[in-house]
CSV table of C-alpha atoms in Angstrom, one decimal:
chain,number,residue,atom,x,y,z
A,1,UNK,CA,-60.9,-19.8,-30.4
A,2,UNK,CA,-64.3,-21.4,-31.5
A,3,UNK,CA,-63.4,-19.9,-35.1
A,4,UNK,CA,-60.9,-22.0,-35.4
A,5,UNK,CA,-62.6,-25.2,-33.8
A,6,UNK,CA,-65.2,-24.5,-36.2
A,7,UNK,CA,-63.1,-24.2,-39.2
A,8,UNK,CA,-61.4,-27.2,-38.2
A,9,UNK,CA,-64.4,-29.3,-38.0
A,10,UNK,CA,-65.6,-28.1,-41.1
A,11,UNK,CA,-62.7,-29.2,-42.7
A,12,UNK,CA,-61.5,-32.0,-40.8
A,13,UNK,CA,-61.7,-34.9,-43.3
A,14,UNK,CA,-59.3,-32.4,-45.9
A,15,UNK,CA,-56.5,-31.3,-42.6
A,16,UNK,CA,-56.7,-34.8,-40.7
A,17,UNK,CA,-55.2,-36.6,-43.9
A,18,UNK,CA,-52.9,-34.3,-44.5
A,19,UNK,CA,-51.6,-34.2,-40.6
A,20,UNK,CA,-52.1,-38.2,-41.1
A,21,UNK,CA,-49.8,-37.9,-44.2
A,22,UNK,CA,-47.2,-36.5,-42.6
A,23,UNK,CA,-47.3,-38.4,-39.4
A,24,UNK,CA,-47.1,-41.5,-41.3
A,25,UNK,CA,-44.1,-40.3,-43.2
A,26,UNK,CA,-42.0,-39.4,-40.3
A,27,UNK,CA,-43.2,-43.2,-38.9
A,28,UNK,CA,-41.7,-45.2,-41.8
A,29,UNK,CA,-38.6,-42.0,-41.7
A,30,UNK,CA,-38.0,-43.2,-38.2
A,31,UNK,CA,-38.6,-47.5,-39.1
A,32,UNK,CA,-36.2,-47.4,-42.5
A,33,UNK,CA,-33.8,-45.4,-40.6
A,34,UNK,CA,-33.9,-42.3,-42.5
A,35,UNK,CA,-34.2,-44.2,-46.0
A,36,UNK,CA,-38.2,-42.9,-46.9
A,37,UNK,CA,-37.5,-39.8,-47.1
A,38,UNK,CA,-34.2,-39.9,-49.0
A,39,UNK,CA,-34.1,-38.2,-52.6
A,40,UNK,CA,-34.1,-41.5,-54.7
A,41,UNK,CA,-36.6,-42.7,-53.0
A,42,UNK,CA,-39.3,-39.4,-52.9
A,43,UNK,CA,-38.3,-39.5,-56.7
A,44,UNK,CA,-39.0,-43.2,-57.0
A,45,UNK,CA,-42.5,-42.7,-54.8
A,46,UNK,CA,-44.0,-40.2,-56.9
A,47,UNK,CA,-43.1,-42.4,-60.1
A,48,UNK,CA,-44.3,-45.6,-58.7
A,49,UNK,CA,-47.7,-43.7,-57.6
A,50,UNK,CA,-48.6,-41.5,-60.9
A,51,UNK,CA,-50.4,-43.6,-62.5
A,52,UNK,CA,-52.7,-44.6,-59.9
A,53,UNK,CA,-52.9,-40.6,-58.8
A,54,UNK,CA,-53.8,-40.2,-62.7
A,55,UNK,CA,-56.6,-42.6,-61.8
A,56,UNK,CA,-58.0,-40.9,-58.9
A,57,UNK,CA,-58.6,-38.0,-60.2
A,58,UNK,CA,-61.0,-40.0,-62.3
A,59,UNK,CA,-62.1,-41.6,-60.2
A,60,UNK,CA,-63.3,-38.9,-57.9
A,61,UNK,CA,-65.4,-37.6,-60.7
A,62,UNK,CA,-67.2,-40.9,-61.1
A,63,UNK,CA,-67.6,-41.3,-57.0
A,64,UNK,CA,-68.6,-37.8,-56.8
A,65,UNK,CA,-71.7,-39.0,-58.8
A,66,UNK,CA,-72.2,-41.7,-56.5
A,67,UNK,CA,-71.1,-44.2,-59.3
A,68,UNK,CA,-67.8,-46.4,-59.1
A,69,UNK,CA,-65.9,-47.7,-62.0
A,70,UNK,CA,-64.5,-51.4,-61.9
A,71,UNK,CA,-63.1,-51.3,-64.9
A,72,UNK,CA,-59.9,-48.8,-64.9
A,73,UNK,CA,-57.1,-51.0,-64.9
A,74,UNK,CA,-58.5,-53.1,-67.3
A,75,UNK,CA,-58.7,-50.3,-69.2
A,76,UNK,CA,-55.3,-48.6,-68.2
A,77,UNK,CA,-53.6,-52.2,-69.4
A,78,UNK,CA,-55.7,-52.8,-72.9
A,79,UNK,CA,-54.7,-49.0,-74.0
A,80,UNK,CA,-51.1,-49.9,-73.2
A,81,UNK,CA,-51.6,-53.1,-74.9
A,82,UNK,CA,-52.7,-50.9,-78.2
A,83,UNK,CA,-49.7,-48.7,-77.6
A,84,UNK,CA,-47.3,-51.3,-77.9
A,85,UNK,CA,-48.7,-52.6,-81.1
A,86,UNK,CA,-48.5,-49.0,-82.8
A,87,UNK,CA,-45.4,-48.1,-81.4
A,88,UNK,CA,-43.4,-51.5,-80.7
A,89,UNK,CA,-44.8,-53.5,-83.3
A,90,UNK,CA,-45.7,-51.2,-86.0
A,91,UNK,CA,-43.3,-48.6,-85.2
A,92,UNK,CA,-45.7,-45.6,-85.3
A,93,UNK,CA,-44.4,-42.2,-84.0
A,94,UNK,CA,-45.2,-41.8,-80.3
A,95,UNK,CA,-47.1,-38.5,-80.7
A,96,UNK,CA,-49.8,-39.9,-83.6
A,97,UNK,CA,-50.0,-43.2,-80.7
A,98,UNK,CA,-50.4,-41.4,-77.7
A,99,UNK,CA,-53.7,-39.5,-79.6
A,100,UNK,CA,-55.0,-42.6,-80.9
A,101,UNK,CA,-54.5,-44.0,-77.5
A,102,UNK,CA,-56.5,-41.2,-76.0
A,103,UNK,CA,-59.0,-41.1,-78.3
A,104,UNK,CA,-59.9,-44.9,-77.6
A,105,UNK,CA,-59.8,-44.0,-73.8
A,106,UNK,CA,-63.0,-41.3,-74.6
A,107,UNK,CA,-64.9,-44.0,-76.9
A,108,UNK,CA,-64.4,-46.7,-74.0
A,109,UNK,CA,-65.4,-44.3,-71.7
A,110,UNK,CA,-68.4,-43.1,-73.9
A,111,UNK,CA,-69.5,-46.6,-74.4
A,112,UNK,CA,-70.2,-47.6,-70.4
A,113,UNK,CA,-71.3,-44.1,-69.8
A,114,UNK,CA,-73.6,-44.8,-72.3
A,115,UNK,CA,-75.4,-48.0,-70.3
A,116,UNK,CA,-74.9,-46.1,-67.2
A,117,UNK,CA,-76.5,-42.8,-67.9
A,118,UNK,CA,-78.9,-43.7,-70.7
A,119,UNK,CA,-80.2,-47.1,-70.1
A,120,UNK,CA,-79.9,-47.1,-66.4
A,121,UNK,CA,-77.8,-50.4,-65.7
A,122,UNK,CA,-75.8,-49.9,-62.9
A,123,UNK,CA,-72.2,-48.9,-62.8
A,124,UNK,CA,-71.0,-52.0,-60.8
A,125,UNK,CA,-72.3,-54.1,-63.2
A,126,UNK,CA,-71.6,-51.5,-66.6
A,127,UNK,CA,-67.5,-51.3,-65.3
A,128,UNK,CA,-67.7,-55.2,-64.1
A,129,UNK,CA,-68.4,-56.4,-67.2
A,130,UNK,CA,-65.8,-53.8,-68.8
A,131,UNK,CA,-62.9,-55.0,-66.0
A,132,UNK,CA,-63.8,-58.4,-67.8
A,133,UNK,CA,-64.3,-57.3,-71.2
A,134,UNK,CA,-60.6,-55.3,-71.8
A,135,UNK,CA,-59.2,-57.6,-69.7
A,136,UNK,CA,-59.8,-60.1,-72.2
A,137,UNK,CA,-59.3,-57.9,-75.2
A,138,UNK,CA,-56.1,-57.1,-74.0
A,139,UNK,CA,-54.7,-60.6,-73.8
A,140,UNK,CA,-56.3,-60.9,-77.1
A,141,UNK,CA,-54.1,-57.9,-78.5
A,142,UNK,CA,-51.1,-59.2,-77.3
A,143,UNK,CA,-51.4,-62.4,-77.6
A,144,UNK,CA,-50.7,-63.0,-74.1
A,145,UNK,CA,-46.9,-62.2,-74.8
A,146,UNK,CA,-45.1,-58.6,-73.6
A,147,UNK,CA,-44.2,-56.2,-76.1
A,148,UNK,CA,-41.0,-54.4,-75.5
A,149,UNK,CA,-39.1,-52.2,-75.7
A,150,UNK,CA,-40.9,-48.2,-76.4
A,151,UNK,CA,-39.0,-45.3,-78.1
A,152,UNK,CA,-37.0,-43.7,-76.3
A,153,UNK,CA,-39.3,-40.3,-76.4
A,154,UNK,CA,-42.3,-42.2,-75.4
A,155,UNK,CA,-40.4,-43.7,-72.1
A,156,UNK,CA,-39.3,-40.2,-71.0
A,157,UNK,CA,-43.5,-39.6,-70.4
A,158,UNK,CA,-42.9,-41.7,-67.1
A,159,UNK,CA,-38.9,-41.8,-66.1
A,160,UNK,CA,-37.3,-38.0,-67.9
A,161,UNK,CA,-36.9,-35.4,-66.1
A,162,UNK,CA,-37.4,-31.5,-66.5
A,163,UNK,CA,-33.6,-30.3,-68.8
A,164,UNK,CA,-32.0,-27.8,-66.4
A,165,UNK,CA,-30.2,-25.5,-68.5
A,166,UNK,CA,-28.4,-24.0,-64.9
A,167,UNK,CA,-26.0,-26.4,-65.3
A,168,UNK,CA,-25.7,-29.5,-62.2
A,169,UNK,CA,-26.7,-27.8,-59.7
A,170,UNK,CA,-30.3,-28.3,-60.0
A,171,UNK,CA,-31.0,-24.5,-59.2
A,172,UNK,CA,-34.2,-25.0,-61.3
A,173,UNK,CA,-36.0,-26.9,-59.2
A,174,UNK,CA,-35.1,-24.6,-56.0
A,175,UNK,CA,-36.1,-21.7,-58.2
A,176,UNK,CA,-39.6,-23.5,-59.5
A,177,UNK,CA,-39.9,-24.3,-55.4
A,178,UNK,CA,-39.5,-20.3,-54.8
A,179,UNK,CA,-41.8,-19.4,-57.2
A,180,UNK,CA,-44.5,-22.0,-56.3
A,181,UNK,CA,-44.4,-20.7,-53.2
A,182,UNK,CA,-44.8,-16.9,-53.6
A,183,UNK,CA,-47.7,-18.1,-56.1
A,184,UNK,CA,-49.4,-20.1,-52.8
A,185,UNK,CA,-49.0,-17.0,-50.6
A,186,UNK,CA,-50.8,-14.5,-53.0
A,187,UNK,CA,-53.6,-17.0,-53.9
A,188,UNK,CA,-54.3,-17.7,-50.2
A,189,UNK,CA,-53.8,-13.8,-49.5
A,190,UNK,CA,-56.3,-13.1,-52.0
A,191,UNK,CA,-58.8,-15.6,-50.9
A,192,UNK,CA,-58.6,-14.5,-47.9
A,193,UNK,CA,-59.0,-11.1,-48.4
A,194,UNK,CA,-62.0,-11.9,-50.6
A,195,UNK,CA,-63.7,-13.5,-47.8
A,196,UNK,CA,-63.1,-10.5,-45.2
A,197,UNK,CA,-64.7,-8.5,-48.0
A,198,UNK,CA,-67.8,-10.7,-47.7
A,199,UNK,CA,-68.0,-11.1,-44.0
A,200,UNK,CA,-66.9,-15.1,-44.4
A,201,UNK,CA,-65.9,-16.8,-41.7
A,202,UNK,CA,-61.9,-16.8,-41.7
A,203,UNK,CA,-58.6,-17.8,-39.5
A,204,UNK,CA,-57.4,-15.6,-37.3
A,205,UNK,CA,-54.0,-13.8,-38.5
A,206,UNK,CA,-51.7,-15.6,-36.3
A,207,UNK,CA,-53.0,-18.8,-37.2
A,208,UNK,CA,-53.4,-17.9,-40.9
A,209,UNK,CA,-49.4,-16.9,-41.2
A,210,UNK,CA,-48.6,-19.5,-39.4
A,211,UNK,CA,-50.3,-22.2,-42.1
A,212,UNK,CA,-48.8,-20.2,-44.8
A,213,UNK,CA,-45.1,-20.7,-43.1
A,214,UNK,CA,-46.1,-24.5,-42.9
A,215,UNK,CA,-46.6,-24.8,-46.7
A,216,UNK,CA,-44.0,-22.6,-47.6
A,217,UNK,CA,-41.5,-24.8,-45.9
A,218,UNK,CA,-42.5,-28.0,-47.3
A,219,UNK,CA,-42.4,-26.6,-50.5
A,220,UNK,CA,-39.6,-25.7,-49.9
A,221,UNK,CA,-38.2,-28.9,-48.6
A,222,UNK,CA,-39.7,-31.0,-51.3
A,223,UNK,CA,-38.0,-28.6,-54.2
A,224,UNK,CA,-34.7,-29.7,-52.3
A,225,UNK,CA,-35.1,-33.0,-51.9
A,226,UNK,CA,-35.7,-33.5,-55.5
A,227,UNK,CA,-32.8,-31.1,-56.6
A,228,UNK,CA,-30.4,-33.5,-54.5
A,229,UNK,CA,-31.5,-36.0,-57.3
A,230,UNK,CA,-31.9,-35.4,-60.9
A,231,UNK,CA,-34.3,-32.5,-60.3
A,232,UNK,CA,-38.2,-32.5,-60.8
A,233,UNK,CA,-39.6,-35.3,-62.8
A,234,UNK,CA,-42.0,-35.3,-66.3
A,235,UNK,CA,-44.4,-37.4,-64.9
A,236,UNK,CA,-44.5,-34.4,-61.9
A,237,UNK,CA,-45.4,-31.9,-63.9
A,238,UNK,CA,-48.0,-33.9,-65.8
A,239,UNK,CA,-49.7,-34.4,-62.2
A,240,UNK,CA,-49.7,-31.3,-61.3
A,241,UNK,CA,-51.6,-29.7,-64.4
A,242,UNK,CA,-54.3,-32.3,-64.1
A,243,UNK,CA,-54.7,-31.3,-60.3
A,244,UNK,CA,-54.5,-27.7,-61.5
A,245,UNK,CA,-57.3,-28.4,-63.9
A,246,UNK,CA,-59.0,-30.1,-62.5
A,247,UNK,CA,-59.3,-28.1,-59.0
A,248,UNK,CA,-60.2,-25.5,-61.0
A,249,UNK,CA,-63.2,-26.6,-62.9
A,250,UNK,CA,-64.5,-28.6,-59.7
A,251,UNK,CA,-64.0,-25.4,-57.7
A,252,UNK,CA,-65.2,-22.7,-60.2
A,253,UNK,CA,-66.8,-24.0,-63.3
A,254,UNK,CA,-70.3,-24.8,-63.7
A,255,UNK,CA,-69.6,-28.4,-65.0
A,256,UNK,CA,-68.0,-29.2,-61.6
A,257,UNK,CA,-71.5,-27.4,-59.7
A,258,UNK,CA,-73.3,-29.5,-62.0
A,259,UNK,CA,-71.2,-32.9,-60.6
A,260,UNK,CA,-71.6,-32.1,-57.0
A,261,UNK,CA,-75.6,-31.8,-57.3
A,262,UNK,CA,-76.1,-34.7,-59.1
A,263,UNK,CA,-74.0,-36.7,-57.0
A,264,UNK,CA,-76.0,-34.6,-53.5
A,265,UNK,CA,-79.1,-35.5,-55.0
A,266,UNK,CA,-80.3,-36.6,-58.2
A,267,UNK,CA,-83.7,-35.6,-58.6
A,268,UNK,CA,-83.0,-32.3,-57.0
A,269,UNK,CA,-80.4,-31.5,-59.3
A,270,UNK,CA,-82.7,-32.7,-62.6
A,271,UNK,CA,-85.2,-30.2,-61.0
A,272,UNK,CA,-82.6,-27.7,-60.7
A,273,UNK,CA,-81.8,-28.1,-64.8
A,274,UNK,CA,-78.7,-30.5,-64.3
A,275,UNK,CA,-78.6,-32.5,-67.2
A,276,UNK,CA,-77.8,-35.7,-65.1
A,277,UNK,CA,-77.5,-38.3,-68.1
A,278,UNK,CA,-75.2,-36.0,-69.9
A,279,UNK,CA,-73.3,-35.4,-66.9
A,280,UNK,CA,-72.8,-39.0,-66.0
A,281,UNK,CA,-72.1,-39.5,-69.9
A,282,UNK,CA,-69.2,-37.0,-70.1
A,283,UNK,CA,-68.2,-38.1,-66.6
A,284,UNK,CA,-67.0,-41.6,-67.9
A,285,UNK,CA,-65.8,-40.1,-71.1
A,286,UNK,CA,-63.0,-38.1,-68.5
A,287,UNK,CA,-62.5,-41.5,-66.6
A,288,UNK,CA,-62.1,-43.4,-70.0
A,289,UNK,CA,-59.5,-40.7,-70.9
A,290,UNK,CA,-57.6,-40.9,-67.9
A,291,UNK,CA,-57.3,-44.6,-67.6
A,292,UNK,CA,-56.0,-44.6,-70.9
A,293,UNK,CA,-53.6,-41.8,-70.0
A,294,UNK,CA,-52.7,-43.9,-66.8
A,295,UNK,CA,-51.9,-47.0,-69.2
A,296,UNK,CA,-49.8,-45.0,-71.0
A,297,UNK,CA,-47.5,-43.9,-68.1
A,298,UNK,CA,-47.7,-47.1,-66.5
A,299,UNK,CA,-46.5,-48.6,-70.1
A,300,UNK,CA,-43.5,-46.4,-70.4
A,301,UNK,CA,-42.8,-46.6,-66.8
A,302,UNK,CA,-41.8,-50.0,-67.6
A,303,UNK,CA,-40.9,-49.7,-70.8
A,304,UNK,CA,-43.2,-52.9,-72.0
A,305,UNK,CA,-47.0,-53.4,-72.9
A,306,UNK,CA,-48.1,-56.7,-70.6
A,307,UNK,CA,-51.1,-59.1,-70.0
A,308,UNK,CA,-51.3,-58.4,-66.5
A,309,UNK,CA,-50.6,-54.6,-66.3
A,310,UNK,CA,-53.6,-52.5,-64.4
A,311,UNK,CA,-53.2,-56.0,-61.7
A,312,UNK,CA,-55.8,-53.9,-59.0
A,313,UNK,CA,-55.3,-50.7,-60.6
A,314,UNK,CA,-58.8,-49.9,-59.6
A,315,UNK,CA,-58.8,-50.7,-56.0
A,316,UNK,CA,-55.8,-48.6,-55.3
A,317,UNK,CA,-57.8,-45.9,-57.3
A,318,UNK,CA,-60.9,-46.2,-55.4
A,319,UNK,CA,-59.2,-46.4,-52.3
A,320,UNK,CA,-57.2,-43.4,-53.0
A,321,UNK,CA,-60.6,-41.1,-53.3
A,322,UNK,CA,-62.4,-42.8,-50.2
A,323,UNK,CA,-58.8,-41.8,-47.8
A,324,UNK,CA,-58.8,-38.2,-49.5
A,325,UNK,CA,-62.5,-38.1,-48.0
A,326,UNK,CA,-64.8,-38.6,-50.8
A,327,UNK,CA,-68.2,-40.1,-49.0
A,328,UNK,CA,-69.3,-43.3,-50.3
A,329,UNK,CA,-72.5,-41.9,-51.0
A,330,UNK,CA,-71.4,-39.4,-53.8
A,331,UNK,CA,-71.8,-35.6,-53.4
A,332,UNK,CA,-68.2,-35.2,-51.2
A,333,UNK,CA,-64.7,-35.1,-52.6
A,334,UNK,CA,-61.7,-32.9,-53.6
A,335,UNK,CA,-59.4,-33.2,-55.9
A,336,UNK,CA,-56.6,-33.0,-53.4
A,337,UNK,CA,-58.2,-34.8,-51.0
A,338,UNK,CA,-58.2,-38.0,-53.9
A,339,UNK,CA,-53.9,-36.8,-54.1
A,340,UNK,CA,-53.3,-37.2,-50.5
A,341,UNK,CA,-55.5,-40.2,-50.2
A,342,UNK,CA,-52.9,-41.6,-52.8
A,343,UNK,CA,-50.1,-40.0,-51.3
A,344,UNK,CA,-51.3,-42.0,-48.1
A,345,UNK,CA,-51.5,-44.9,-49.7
A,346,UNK,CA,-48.2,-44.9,-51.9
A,347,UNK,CA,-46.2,-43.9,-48.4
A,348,UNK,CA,-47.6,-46.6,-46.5
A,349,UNK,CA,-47.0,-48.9,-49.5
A,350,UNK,CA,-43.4,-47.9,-49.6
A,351,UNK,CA,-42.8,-47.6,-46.0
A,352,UNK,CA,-44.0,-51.4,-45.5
A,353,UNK,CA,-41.8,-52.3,-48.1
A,354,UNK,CA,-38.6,-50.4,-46.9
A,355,UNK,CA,-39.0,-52.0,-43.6
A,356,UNK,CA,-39.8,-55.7,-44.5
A,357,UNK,CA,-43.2,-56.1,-44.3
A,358,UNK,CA,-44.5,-58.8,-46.2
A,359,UNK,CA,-47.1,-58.9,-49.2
A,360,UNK,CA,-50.0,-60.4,-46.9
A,361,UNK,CA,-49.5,-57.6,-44.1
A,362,UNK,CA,-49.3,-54.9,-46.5
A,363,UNK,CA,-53.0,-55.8,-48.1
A,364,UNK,CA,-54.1,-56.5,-44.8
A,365,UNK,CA,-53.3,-53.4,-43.3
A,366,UNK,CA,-54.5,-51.5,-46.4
A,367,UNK,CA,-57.7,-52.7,-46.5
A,368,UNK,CA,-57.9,-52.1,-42.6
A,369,UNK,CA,-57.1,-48.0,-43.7
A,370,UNK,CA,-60.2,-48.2,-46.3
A,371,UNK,CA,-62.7,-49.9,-44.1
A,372,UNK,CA,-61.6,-47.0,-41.2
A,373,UNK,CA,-62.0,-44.0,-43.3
A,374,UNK,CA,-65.1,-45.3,-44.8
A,375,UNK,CA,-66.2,-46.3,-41.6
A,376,UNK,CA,-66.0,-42.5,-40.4
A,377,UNK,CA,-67.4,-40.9,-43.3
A,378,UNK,CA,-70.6,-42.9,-42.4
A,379,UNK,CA,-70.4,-41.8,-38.6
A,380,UNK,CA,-69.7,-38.0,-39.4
A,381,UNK,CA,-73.1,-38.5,-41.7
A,382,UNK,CA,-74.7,-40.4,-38.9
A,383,UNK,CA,-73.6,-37.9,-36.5
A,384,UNK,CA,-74.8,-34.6,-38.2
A,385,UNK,CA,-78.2,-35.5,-39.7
C-alpha cells in the first residue's frame, strides 16, 4: 500500500490531470445533456484544439528551459499570411508552400533564439518584441485584407480524414483502436518488466492490470466514437507523431537530457558540458518550426489567411504546458502532460460553450484554472525543499 501512495505522489501532477480530464468531461456530458461527448463534436474538439496542441509541444520545450515565448501566434498568423500569398495569390503548389513555410518558421525561430541565447536579452522581451513585430508584418503581407480560398489538398491538412478502403463502416479506425492498444500493453509490459529487472520501484500486479484495462478501454471508446463519424481525422494523426517524437527524444535522447538540465540549473548543466546557448538556440528554432506548422493548420482549418489569426494563440499555449504540469521555473514537463493540459483546456472551452456560458465567464474561469495549477506547482516546490 505505501508503494502505491508513493508512486502516486511521485506522479501526481501527470495522474491528477488526467483524473481532472475526465471528471470535467463527464461534468459538461452531464450539463449539455449528453451533447460533449457526441461523435461530431469529439471530432470537432480535436480540430478546433490542434493547432494550439501543435503549439504546446513547443512551447514545453521553451518552458522547460525556463524561457517563455510571446510571440507564437504572431508567428502562427504571419506564416499563414505567407501561405496565402504563395498558394492563394500566386498559386504555388501546396507541397513547395508548406516547405517554404517551414523553413521561415526555423529562420524566425533562429533569429530570437539568437538574442536569447547569444546576447542574453531576455525571452519576454526577445518574443515581445516578435508578438509585435509579425504581428505587424503580417498585416503588412496582407494588406489587412483575408486571402481565401486554399487548394483543396492544402485544406485537407486540417478538415480530411484517413481514406477507409473497408468500405462505410469505419472498421479502420476500430482496427487502428485494436492495434494501438495491444501496442500500449506490450510497451507498458516491457517497461515494467525492465524495472523488476532493475529492482525499480513498481505497481503492484492488481493495480498494474487494472491501469492497463483503464487505457485499453478508452482507447477503445475513443476509436468508436470517431468511427460513428467520418472515422479518424488527418490533423489526428499529425498530433500523434509529433507526441510520438517528441516523447521519444525528451524521454530517451540526449538532446532532451540536455533540455531538462539546463532548464534544472544552468550553470550546473554548463559544468556538466551542456552546451546551454546552443540548446536554447535550437530550442526556438523547434518553436519557430511549430508555430509556423500551427499557422498552417490553423490556415487551412479555415480555409483563409487573416489579419487577426493567432488572436491569443500564445496564452492558450502557455497555459496548456503550465495545466499539463510544467513548473514555472523550467526543469519540469512532459510532453503529455502539455496534451492533456490542452485537452483540459479545449473541453472546458467547449463545454462552456455547449452550455451557454458567455465569453466573459469562459476567460474568467480560465485564467482562474492557470493561476490554481501554477499556484500548486509553487506549493509542491515550497513543500518539498
Amino acid at each position: 500500500m505505501q508503494t502505491v501512495v508513493n508512486l502516486f505522489k511521485n506522479n501526481f501532477r501527470q495522474y491528477g490531470m488526467i483524473i481532472a480530464l475526465v471528471l470535467i468531461s463527464l461534468l459538461f456530458q452531464i450539463l449539455s445533456d449528453g451533447t460533449l461527448l457526441k461523435p461530431l463534436n469529439v471530432t470537432n474538439l480535436i480540430l478546433q484544439n490542434s493547432y494550439i496542441l501543435i503549439l504546446a509541444v513547443g512551447m514545453l520545450l521553451v518552458i522547460i528551459t525556463g524561457c517563455i515565448d510571446l510571440s507564437v501566434g504572431s508567428v502562427a498568423a504571419f506564416v499563414g499570411a505567407i501561405s496565402g500569398v504563395m498558394m492563394v495569390t500566386h498559386h504555388m503548389p501546396f507541397s513547395v508552400s508548406v516547405i517554404v513555410c517551414l523553413l521561415i518558421g526555423a529562420l524566425v525561430g533562429a533569429w530570437q533564439g539568437f538574442w536569447v541565447a547569444y546576447v542574453k536579452i531576455p525571452s519576454f522581451i526577445v518574443t515581445l518584441a516578435g508578438m509585435l513585430l509579425f504581428r505587424g508584418l503580417t498585416m503588412i503581407v496582407l494588406s489587412g485584407m483575408s486571402l481565401a480560398p486554399y487548394p483543396k489538398m492544402f485544406q485537407k491538412i486540417s478538415s480530411g480524414f484517413l481514406a477507409d478502403p473497408l468500405g462505410d463502416s469505419h472498421l479502420l479506425t476500430i482496427l487502428i483502436g485494436v492495434a494501438l492498444s495491444v501496442v500500449y500493453i506490450w510497451l507498458e509490459w516491457r517497461n515494467r518488466k525492465s524495472k523488476l529487472q532493475y529492482r525499480f520501484e513498481v505497481i503492484p500486479g492488481g493495480l498494474f492490470a487494472a491501469k492497463l484495462a483503464a487505457v485499453v478501454v478508452v482507447i477503445l471508446l475513443f476509436a468508436y466514437v470517431l468511427a460513428q463519424y467520418e472515422g479518424i481525422p488527418n490533423i489526428l494523426i499529425l498530433l500523434s507523431i509529433l507526441v510520438i517524437i517528441y516523447s521519444f527524444v525528451m524521454n530517451k535522447m540526449v538532446m532532451g537530457r540536455h533540455i531538462y538540465a539546463l532548464g534544472g540549473n544552468e550553470k550546473a548543466a554548463k559544468l556538466s558540458g551542456v552546451k546551454t546557448q546552443r540548446v536554447t538556440f535550437w530550442v526556438f528554432v523547434n518553436m519557430g518550426v511549430l508555430a509556423a506548422l500551427s499557422g498552417l493548420v490553423f490556415a487551412a482549418r479555415l480555409n483563409a489567411a487573416t489579419p487577426k489569426a493567432g488572436t491569443n494563440f500564445e496564452l492558450d499555449a502557455i497555459a496548456a504546458c503550465f495545466i499539463g504540469g510544467a513548473s514555472a521555473t523550467g526543469g519540469v514537463g512532459t510532453v503529455m502532460g502539455a496534451i492533456i493540459g490542452g485537452l483540459v483546456m479545449g473541453v472546458m472551452n467547449n463545454g462552456m460553450s455547449l452550455i451557454g456560458l458567455g465569453i466573459d465567464w469562459q476567460q474568467g474561469i480560465k485564467g482562474m484554472v492557470l493561476l490554481l495549477a501554477v499556484g500548486f506547482d509553487i506549493y509542491n516546490k515550497s513543500k518539498s525543499s
